[in-house]
Amino acid sequence: LASRLKGQQIEAVQFMWKNAFADFMLDASECGGCILAHNMGLGKTCSAIALIHAVLSHRLVKRILMLVPVNTVENWKAEFSKWMVKFGHT
């Protein structure tokens, strides 16, 4: 999976992991979160999909809540479909 990501996307996944999951893995009573706000075209969607894929594949969580602007929902649905095929899921 990481071999398909660009450098800034790997950094974004690491940032999201550190801020949303690392503390939770140490102490389940500590829940975190983060905001990923890069310029357009740097791969935020793909980075988020990679993190979601990793935590769901390893059964670290059962559900993920993503808060995104309403005008991006359709794009995210299309991106999830596209990237899941690229990551070997249909």
PDB file of N, CA and C in Angstrom:
ATOM      1  N   LEU A   1       0.822  -1.193   0.000  1.00  0.00           N
ATOM      2  CA  LEU A   1       0.000   0.000   0.000  1.00  0.00           C
ATOM      3  C   LEU A   1       0.864   1.254   0.000  1.00  0.00           C
ATOM      4  N   ALA A   2       1.830   1.305   0.903  1.00  0.00           N
ATOM      5  CA  ALA A   2       2.684   2.497   0.998  1.00  0.00           C
ATOM      6  C   ALA A   2       3.469   2.730  -0.286  1.00  0.00           C
ATOM      7  N   SER A   3       3.749   1.675  -1.025  1.00  0.00           N
ATOM      8  CA  SER A   3       4.521   1.831  -2.256  1.00  0.00           C
ATOM      9  C   SER A   3       3.753   2.615  -3.319  1.00  0.00           C
ATOM     10  N   ARG A   4       2.444   2.727  -3.184  1.00  0.00           N
ATOM     11  CA  ARG A   4       1.631   3.471  -4.151  1.00  0.00           C
ATOM     12  C   ARG A   4       1.423   4.927  -3.736  1.00  0.00           C
ATOM     13  N   LEU A   5       1.857   5.290  -2.534  1.00  0.00           N
ATOM     14  CA  LEU A   5       1.647   6.649  -2.036  1.00  0.00           C
ATOM     15  C   LEU A   5       2.872   7.517  -2.281  1.00  0.00           C
ATOM     16  N   LYS A   6       2.638   8.798  -2.449  1.00  0.00           N
ATOM     17  CA  LYS A   6       3.723   9.775  -2.576  1.00  0.00           C
ATOM     18  C   LYS A   6       4.207  10.153  -1.180  1.00  0.00           C
ATOM     19  N   GLY A   7       5.358  10.786  -1.107  1.00  0.00           N
ATOM     20  CA  GLY A   7       5.958  11.151   0.167  1.00  0.00           C
ATOM     21  C   GLY A   7       5.036  11.934   1.073  1.00  0.00           C
ATOM     22  N   GLN A   8       4.384  12.961   0.526  1.00  0.00           N
ATOM     23  CA  GLN A   8       3.505  13.779   1.363  1.00  0.00           C
ATOM     24  C   GLN A   8       2.276  13.000   1.812  1.00  0.00           C
ATOM     25  N   GLN A   9       1.868  12.003   1.020  1.00  0.00           N
ATOM     26  CA  GLN A   9       0.729  11.185   1.411  1.00  0.00           C
ATOM     27  C   GLN A   9       1.110  10.243   2.554  1.00  0.00           C
ATOM     28  N   ILE A  10       2.308   9.700   2.517  1.00  0.00           N
ATOM     29  CA  ILE A  10       2.789   8.864   3.620  1.00  0.00           C
ATOM     30  C   ILE A  10       2.870   9.683   4.892  1.00  0.00           C
ATOM     31  N   GLU A  11       3.391  10.895   4.778  1.00  0.00           N
ATOM     32  CA  GLU A  11       3.460  11.786   5.952  1.00  0.00           C
ATOM     33  C   GLU A  11       2.064  12.085   6.486  1.00  0.00           C
ATOM     34  N   ALA A  12       1.103  12.267   5.599  1.00  0.00           N
ATOM     35  CA  ALA A  12      -0.270  12.544   6.020  1.00  0.00           C
ATOM     36  C   ALA A  12      -0.861  11.351   6.761  1.00  0.00           C
ATOM     37  N   VAL A  13      -0.619  10.141   6.258  1.00  0.00           N
ATOM     38  CA  VAL A  13      -1.110   8.938   6.927  1.00  0.00           C
ATOM     39  C   VAL A  13      -0.475   8.818   8.310  1.00  0.00           C
ATOM     40  N   GLN A  14       0.824   9.061   8.414  1.00  0.00           N
ATOM     41  CA  GLN A  14       1.507   9.005   9.705  1.00  0.00           C
ATOM     42  C   GLN A  14       0.945  10.055  10.668  1.00  0.00           C
ATOM     43  N   PHE A  15       0.690  11.259  10.169  1.00  0.00           N
ATOM     44  CA  PHE A  15       0.116  12.329  10.986  1.00  0.00           C
ATOM     45  C   PHE A  15      -1.257  11.925  11.510  1.00  0.00           C
ATOM     46  N   MET A  16      -2.105  11.407  10.612  1.00  0.00           N
ATOM     47  CA  MET A  16      -3.448  11.012  11.028  1.00  0.00           C
ATOM     48  C   MET A  16      -3.392   9.858  12.026  1.00  0.00           C
ATOM     49  N   TRP A  17      -2.512   8.888  11.784  1.00  0.00           N
ATOM     50  CA  TRP A  17      -2.364   7.765  12.713  1.00  0.00           C
ATOM     51  C   TRP A  17      -1.960   8.273  14.096  1.00  0.00           C
ATOM     52  N   LYS A  18      -0.941   9.114  14.120  1.00  0.00           N
ATOM     53  CA  LYS A  18      -0.438   9.631  15.393  1.00  0.00           C
ATOM     54  C   LYS A  18      -1.522  10.382  16.158  1.00  0.00           C
ATOM     55  N   ASN A  19      -2.289  11.191  15.471  1.00  0.00           N
ATOM     56  CA  ASN A  19      -3.260  12.054  16.132  1.00  0.00           C
ATOM     57  C   ASN A  19      -4.620  11.404  16.371  1.00  0.00           C
ATOM     58  N   ALA A  20      -4.966  10.402  15.585  1.00  0.00           N
ATOM     59  CA  ALA A  20      -6.288   9.801  15.729  1.00  0.00           C
ATOM     60  C   ALA A  20      -6.273   8.418  16.374  1.00  0.00           C
ATOM     61  N   PHE A  21      -5.162   7.689  16.281  1.00  0.00           N
ATOM     62  CA  PHE A  21      -5.173   6.307  16.744  1.00  0.00           C
ATOM     63  C   PHE A  21      -4.078   5.929  17.731  1.00  0.00           C
ATOM     64  N   ALA A  22      -2.919   6.539  17.676  1.00  0.00           N
ATOM     65  CA  ALA A  22      -1.788   6.098  18.508  1.00  0.00           C
ATOM     66  C   ALA A  22      -2.123   6.153  19.997  1.00  0.00           C
ATOM     67  N   ASP A  23      -2.684   7.251  20.467  1.00  0.00           N
ATOM     68  CA  ASP A  23      -3.044   7.348  21.883  1.00  0.00           C
ATOM     69  C   ASP A  23      -4.146   6.368  22.238  1.00  0.00           C
ATOM     70  N   PHE A  24      -5.085   6.176  21.334  1.00  0.00           N
ATOM     71  CA  PHE A  24      -6.186   5.250  21.560  1.00  0.00           C
ATOM     72  C   PHE A  24      -5.665   3.827  21.753  1.00  0.00           C
ATOM     73  N   MET A  25      -4.633   3.460  21.003  1.00  0.00           N
ATOM     74  CA  MET A  25      -4.077   2.114  21.115  1.00  0.00           C
ATOM     75  C   MET A  25      -3.425   1.904  22.479  1.00  0.00           C
ATOM     76  N   LEU A  26      -2.911   2.960  23.090  1.00  0.00           N
ATOM     77  CA  LEU A  26      -2.287   2.864  24.410  1.00  0.00           C
ATOM     78  C   LEU A  26      -3.321   2.898  25.528  1.00  0.00           C
ATOM     79  N   ASP A  27      -4.346   3.711  25.371  1.00  0.00           N
ATOM     80  CA  ASP A  27      -5.367   3.892  26.405  1.00  0.00           C
ATOM     81  C   ASP A  27      -6.707   4.122  25.714  1.00  0.00           C
ATOM     82  N   ALA A  28      -7.556   3.118  25.755  1.00  0.00           N
ATOM     83  CA  ALA A  28      -8.832   3.185  25.024  1.00  0.00           C
ATOM     84  C   ALA A  28      -9.735   4.315  25.489  1.00  0.00           C
ATOM     85  N   SER A  29      -9.475   4.880  26.649  1.00  0.00           N
ATOM     86  CA  SER A  29     -10.311   5.989  27.104  1.00  0.00           C
ATOM     87  C   SER A  29      -9.902   7.307  26.465  1.00  0.00           C
ATOM     88  N   GLU A  30      -8.763   7.321  25.795  1.00  0.00           N
ATOM     89  CA  GLU A  30      -8.266   8.527  25.128  1.00  0.00           C
ATOM     90  C   GLU A  30      -8.565   8.442  23.642  1.00  0.00           C
ATOM     91  N   CYS A  31      -9.512   9.201  23.181  1.00  0.00           N
ATOM     92  CA  CYS A  31      -9.833   9.242  21.754  1.00  0.00           C
ATOM     93  C   CYS A  31      -9.321  10.543  21.174  1.00  0.00           C
ATOM     94  N   GLY A  32      -8.746  10.475  20.033  1.00  0.00           N
ATOM     95  CA  GLY A  32      -8.201  11.671  19.404  1.00  0.00           C
ATOM     96  C   GLY A  32      -8.859  11.950  18.077  1.00  0.00           C
ATOM     97  N   GLY A  33      -8.239  12.815  17.346  1.00  0.00           N
ATOM     98  CA  GLY A  33      -8.729  13.170  16.031  1.00  0.00           C
ATOM     99  C   GLY A  33      -7.777  14.171  15.409  1.00  0.00           C
ATOM    100  N   CYS A  34      -8.025  14.533  14.195  1.00  0.00           N
ATOM    101  CA  CYS A  34      -7.161  15.506  13.532  1.00  0.00           C
ATOM    102  C   CYS A  34      -7.883  16.090  12.330  1.00  0.00           C
ATOM    103  N   ILE A  35      -7.322  17.152  11.830  1.00  0.00           N
ATOM    104  CA  ILE A  35      -7.802  17.789  10.610  1.00  0.00           C
ATOM    105  C   ILE A  35      -6.644  17.792   9.622  1.00  0.00           C
ATOM    106  N   LEU A  36      -6.889  17.290   8.440  1.00  0.00           N
ATOM    107  CA  LEU A  36      -5.880  17.274   7.390  1.00  0.00           C
ATOM    108  C   LEU A  36      -6.274  18.339   6.376  1.00  0.00           C
ATOM    109  N   ALA A  37      -5.498  19.405   6.303  1.00  0.00           N
ATOM    110  CA  ALA A  37      -5.860  20.538   5.449  1.00  0.00           C
ATOM    111  C   ALA A  37      -4.670  20.974   4.615  1.00  0.00           C
ATOM    112  N   HIS A  38      -4.425  20.255   3.530  1.00  0.00           N
ATOM    113  CA  HIS A  38      -3.391  20.622   2.573  1.00  0.00           C
ATOM    114  C   HIS A  38      -4.027  21.369   1.407  1.00  0.00           C
ATOM    115  N   ASN A  39      -3.191  21.861   0.520  1.00  0.00           N
ATOM    116  CA  ASN A  39      -3.692  22.458  -0.723  1.00  0.00           C
ATOM    117  C   ASN A  39      -4.359  21.389  -1.576  1.00  0.00           C
ATOM    118  N   MET A  40      -5.174  21.828  -2.519  1.00  0.00           N
ATOM    119  CA  MET A  40      -5.826  20.898  -3.437  1.00  0.00           C
ATOM    120  C   MET A  40      -4.783  20.130  -4.239  1.00  0.00           C
ATOM    121  N   GLY A  41      -5.081  18.866  -4.491  1.00  0.00           N
ATOM    122  CA  GLY A  41      -4.240  18.065  -5.368  1.00  0.00           C
ATOM    123  C   GLY A  41      -3.045  17.393  -4.721  1.00  0.00           C
ATOM    124  N   LEU A  42      -2.939  17.440  -3.401  1.00  0.00           N
ATOM    125  CA  LEU A  42      -1.791  16.812  -2.738  1.00  0.00           C
ATOM    126  C   LEU A  42      -2.095  15.413  -2.218  1.00  0.00           C
ATOM    127  N   GLY A  43      -3.320  14.952  -2.399  1.00  0.00           N
ATOM    128  CA  GLY A  43      -3.624  13.561  -2.074  1.00  0.00           C
ATOM    129  C   GLY A  43      -4.259  13.314  -0.717  1.00  0.00           C
ATOM    130  N   LYS A  44      -5.032  14.275  -0.211  1.00  0.00           N
ATOM    131  CA  LYS A  44      -5.697  14.091   1.081  1.00  0.00           C
ATOM    132  C   LYS A  44      -6.668  12.913   1.043  1.00  0.00           C
ATOM    133  N   THR A  45      -7.440  12.825  -0.020  1.00  0.00           N
ATOM    134  CA  THR A  45      -8.417  11.748  -0.121  1.00  0.00           C
ATOM    135  C   THR A  45      -7.727  10.395  -0.127  1.00  0.00           C
ATOM    136  N   CYS A  46      -6.703  10.243  -0.941  1.00  0.00           N
ATOM    137  CA  CYS A  46      -5.974   8.979  -1.015  1.00  0.00           C
ATOM    138  C   CYS A  46      -5.314   8.650   0.322  1.00  0.00           C
ATOM    139  N   SER A  47      -4.783   9.662   0.997  1.00  0.00           N
ATOM    140  CA  SER A  47      -4.163   9.449   2.310  1.00  0.00           C
ATOM    141  C   SER A  47      -5.197   8.955   3.309  1.00  0.00           C
ATOM    142  N   ALA A  48      -6.366   9.573   3.311  1.00  0.00           N
ATOM    143  CA  ALA A  48      -7.433   9.154   4.221  1.00  0.00           C
ATOM    144  C   ALA A  48      -7.892   7.738   3.909  1.00  0.00           C
ATOM    145  N   ILE A  49      -8.024   7.423   2.636  1.00  0.00           N
ATOM    146  CA  ILE A  49      -8.428   6.081   2.229  1.00  0.00           C
ATOM    147  C   ILE A  49      -7.384   5.058   2.674  1.00  0.00           C
ATOM    148  N   ALA A  50      -6.112   5.388   2.534  1.00  0.00           N
ATOM    149  CA  ALA A  50      -5.047   4.468   2.949  1.00  0.00           C
ATOM    150  C   ALA A  50      -5.115   4.199   4.451  1.00  0.00           C
ATOM    151  N   LEU A  51      -5.327   5.246   5.253  1.00  0.00           N
ATOM    152  CA  LEU A  51      -5.432   5.061   6.699  1.00  0.00           C
ATOM    153  C   LEU A  51      -6.662   4.227   7.049  1.00  0.00           C
ATOM    154  N   ILE A  52      -7.794   4.556   6.456  1.00  0.00           N
ATOM    155  CA  ILE A  52      -9.020   3.807   6.722  1.00  0.00           C
ATOM    156  C   ILE A  52      -8.841   2.348   6.341  1.00  0.00           C
ATOM    157  N   HIS A  53      -8.262   2.115   5.187  1.00  0.00           N
ATOM    158  CA  HIS A  53      -8.003   0.748   4.730  1.00  0.00           C
ATOM    159  C   HIS A  53      -7.134   0.001   5.748  1.00  0.00           C
ATOM    160  N   ALA A  54      -6.095   0.643   6.246  1.00  0.00           N
ATOM    161  CA  ALA A  54      -5.184  -0.008   7.195  1.00  0.00           C
ATOM    162  C   ALA A  54      -5.877  -0.348   8.507  1.00  0.00           C
ATOM    163  N   VAL A  55      -6.586   0.602   9.090  1.00  0.00           N
ATOM    164  CA  VAL A  55      -7.188   0.325  10.404  1.00  0.00           C
ATOM    165  C   VAL A  55      -8.353  -0.655  10.309  1.00  0.00           C
ATOM    166  N   LEU A  56      -9.111  -0.603   9.217  1.00  0.00           N
ATOM    167  CA  LEU A  56     -10.194  -1.571   9.062  1.00  0.00           C
ATOM    168  C   LEU A  56      -9.660  -2.956   8.707  1.00  0.00           C
ATOM    169  N   SER A  57      -8.633  -3.037   7.884  1.00  0.00           N
ATOM    170  CA  SER A  57      -8.047  -4.323   7.505  1.00  0.00           C
ATOM    171  C   SER A  57      -7.437  -5.045   8.704  1.00  0.00           C
ATOM    172  N   HIS A  58      -6.863  -4.275   9.618  1.00  0.00           N
ATOM    173  CA  HIS A  58      -6.245  -4.856  10.809  1.00  0.00           C
ATOM    174  C   HIS A  58      -7.225  -4.962  11.977  1.00  0.00           C
ATOM    175  N   ARG A  59      -8.479  -4.648  11.698  1.00  0.00           N
ATOM    176  CA  ARG A  59      -9.557  -4.747  12.684  1.00  0.00           C
ATOM    177  C   ARG A  59      -9.251  -3.982  13.975  1.00  0.00           C
ATOM    178  N   LEU A  60      -8.635  -2.819  13.799  1.00  0.00           N
ATOM    179  CA  LEU A  60      -8.340  -1.966  14.953  1.00  0.00           C
ATOM    180  C   LEU A  60      -9.579  -1.222  15.420  1.00  0.00           C
ATOM    181  N   VAL A  61     -10.502  -0.994  14.512  1.00  0.00           N
ATOM    182  CA  VAL A  61     -11.779  -0.354  14.812  1.00  0.00           C
ATOM    183  C   VAL A  61     -12.857  -1.029  13.970  1.00  0.00           C
ATOM    184  N   LYS A  62     -14.099  -0.814  14.340  1.00  0.00           N
ATOM    185  CA  LYS A  62     -15.214  -1.368  13.572  1.00  0.00           C
ATOM    186  C   LYS A  62     -15.794  -0.358  12.601  1.00  0.00           C
ATOM    187  N   ARG A  63     -15.714   0.922  12.966  1.00  0.00           N
ATOM    188  CA  ARG A  63     -16.292   1.974  12.141  1.00  0.00           C
ATOM    189  C   ARG A  63     -15.375   3.184  12.126  1.00  0.00           C
ATOM    190  N   ILE A  64     -15.519   3.967  11.084  1.00  0.00           N
ATOM    191  CA  ILE A  64     -14.789   5.225  10.942  1.00  0.00           C
ATOM    192  C   ILE A  64     -15.826   6.313  10.675  1.00  0.00           C
ATOM    193  N   LEU A  65     -15.694   7.435  11.357  1.00  0.00           N
ATOM    194  CA  LEU A  65     -16.551   8.584  11.087  1.00  0.00           C
ATOM    195  C   LEU A  65     -15.703   9.644  10.407  1.00  0.00           C
ATOM    196  N   MET A  66     -16.100  10.002   9.199  1.00  0.00           N
ATOM    197  CA  MET A  66     -15.408  11.037   8.449  1.00  0.00           C
ATOM    198  C   MET A  66     -16.362  12.211   8.295  1.00  0.00           C
ATOM    199  N   LEU A  67     -15.905  13.376   8.665  1.00  0.00           N
ATOM    200  CA  LEU A  67     -16.695  14.587   8.473  1.00  0.00           C
ATOM    201  C   LEU A  67     -16.088  15.350   7.308  1.00  0.00           C
ATOM    202  N   VAL A  68     -16.841  15.439   6.234  1.00  0.00           N
ATOM    203  CA  VAL A  68     -16.359  16.110   5.030  1.00  0.00           C
ATOM    204  C   VAL A  68     -17.436  17.080   4.550  1.00  0.00           C
ATOM    205  N   PRO A  69     -17.043  18.117   3.851  1.00  0.00           N
ATOM    206  CA  PRO A  69     -18.043  19.049   3.304  1.00  0.00           C
ATOM    207  C   PRO A  69     -19.015  18.318   2.380  1.00  0.00           C
ATOM    208  N   VAL A  70     -20.270  18.714   2.431  1.00  0.00           N
ATOM    209  CA  VAL A  70     -21.313  18.046   1.659  1.00  0.00           C
ATOM    210  C   VAL A  70     -21.002  18.044   0.159  1.00  0.00           C
ATOM    211  N   ASN A  71     -20.338  19.077  -0.323  1.00  0.00           N
ATOM    212  CA  ASN A  71     -20.048  19.139  -1.758  1.00  0.00           C
ATOM    213  C   ASN A  71     -18.922  18.198  -2.174  1.00  0.00           C
ATOM    214  N   THR A  72     -18.296  17.496  -1.241  1.00  0.00           N
ATOM    215  CA  THR A  72     -17.233  16.551  -1.598  1.00  0.00           C
ATOM    216  C   THR A  72     -17.666  15.094  -1.458  1.00  0.00           C
ATOM    217  N   VAL A  73     -18.859  14.836  -0.944  1.00  0.00           N
ATOM    218  CA  VAL A  73     -19.285  13.457  -0.663  1.00  0.00           C
ATOM    219  C   VAL A  73     -19.275  12.593  -1.922  1.00  0.00           C
ATOM    220  N   GLU A  74     -19.849  13.073  -3.007  1.00  0.00           N
ATOM    221  CA  GLU A  74     -19.890  12.276  -4.242  1.00  0.00           C
ATOM    222  C   GLU A  74     -18.479  11.999  -4.761  1.00  0.00           C
ATOM    223  N   ASN A  75     -17.604  12.991  -4.684  1.00  0.00           N
ATOM    224  CA  ASN A  75     -16.222  12.787  -5.105  1.00  0.00           C
ATOM    225  C   ASN A  75     -15.550  11.721  -4.240  1.00  0.00           C
ATOM    226  N   TRP A  76     -15.771  11.773  -2.941  1.00  0.00           N
ATOM    227  CA  TRP A  76     -15.162  10.788  -2.040  1.00  0.00           C
ATOM    228  C   TRP A  76     -15.670   9.382  -2.358  1.00  0.00           C
ATOM    229  N   LYS A  77     -16.956   9.249  -2.636  1.00  0.00           N
ATOM    230  CA  LYS A  77     -17.492   7.933  -2.993  1.00  0.00           C
ATOM    231  C   LYS A  77     -16.796   7.386  -4.230  1.00  0.00           C
ATOM    232  N   ALA A  78     -16.618   8.236  -5.226  1.00  0.00           N
ATOM    233  CA  ALA A  78     -15.938   7.814  -6.459  1.00  0.00           C
ATOM    234  C   ALA A  78     -14.480   7.465  -6.184  1.00  0.00           C
ATOM    235  N   GLU A  79     -13.815   8.274  -5.361  1.00  0.00           N
ATOM    236  CA  GLU A  79     -12.409   8.011  -5.027  1.00  0.00           C
ATOM    237  C   GLU A  79     -12.257   6.709  -4.246  1.00  0.00           C
ATOM    238  N   PHE A  80     -13.145   6.442  -3.294  1.00  0.00           N
ATOM    239  CA  PHE A  80     -13.077   5.181  -2.554  1.00  0.00           C
ATOM    240  C   PHE A  80     -13.187   4.009  -3.514  1.00  0.00           C
ATOM    241  N   SER A  81     -14.132   4.071  -4.433  1.00  0.00           N
ATOM    242  CA  SER A  81     -14.293   2.991  -5.410  1.00  0.00           C
ATOM    243  C   SER A  81     -13.033   2.822  -6.240  1.00  0.00           C
ATOM    244  N   LYS A  82     -12.494   3.921  -6.740  1.00  0.00           N
ATOM    245  CA  LYS A  82     -11.295   3.871  -7.583  1.00  0.00           C
ATOM    246  C   LYS A  82     -10.098   3.283  -6.834  1.00  0.00           C
ATOM    247  N   TRP A  83      -9.850   3.779  -5.624  1.00  0.00           N
ATOM    248  CA  TRP A  83      -8.661   3.348  -4.895  1.00  0.00           C
ATOM    249  C   TRP A  83      -8.794   1.947  -4.321  1.00  0.00           C
ATOM    250  N   MET A  84      -9.990   1.521  -3.977  1.00  0.00           N
ATOM    251  CA  MET A  84     -10.132   0.152  -3.467  1.00  0.00           C
ATOM    252  C   MET A  84      -9.803  -0.849  -4.554  1.00  0.00           C
ATOM    253  N   VAL A  85     -10.144  -0.524  -5.802  1.00  0.00           N
ATOM    254  CA  VAL A  85      -9.759  -1.391  -6.920  1.00  0.00           C
ATOM    255  C   VAL A  85      -8.229  -1.405  -7.054  1.00  0.00           C
ATOM    256  N   LYS A  86      -7.598  -0.218  -6.967  1.00  0.00           N
ATOM    257  CA  LYS A  86      -6.138  -0.138  -7.074  1.00  0.00           C
ATOM    258  C   LYS A  86      -5.447  -0.865  -5.926  1.00  0.00           C
ATOM    259  N   PHE A  87      -6.076  -0.885  -4.735  1.00  0.00           N
ATOM    260  CA  PHE A  87      -5.490  -1.578  -3.584  1.00  0.00           C
ATOM    261  C   PHE A  87      -5.833  -3.066  -3.580  1.00  0.00           C
ATOM    262  N   GLY A  88      -6.531  -3.517  -4.625  1.00  0.00           N
ATOM    263  CA  GLY A  88      -6.809  -4.941  -4.759  1.00  0.00           C
ATOM    264  C   GLY A  88      -8.137  -5.390  -4.171  1.00  0.00           C
ATOM    265  N   HIS A  89      -9.033  -4.457  -3.925  1.00  0.00           N
ATOM    266  CA  HIS A  89     -10.364  -4.799  -3.407  1.00  0.00           C
ATOM    267  C   HIS A  89     -11.386  -4.420  -4.452  1.00  0.00           C
ATOM    268  N   THR A  90     -12.430  -5.223  -4.573  1.00  0.00           N
ATOM    269  CA  THR A  90     -13.484  -4.929  -5.544  1.00  0.00           C
ATOM    270  C   THR A  90     -14.801  -4.715  -4.864  1.00  0.00           C
TER     271      THR A  90
END
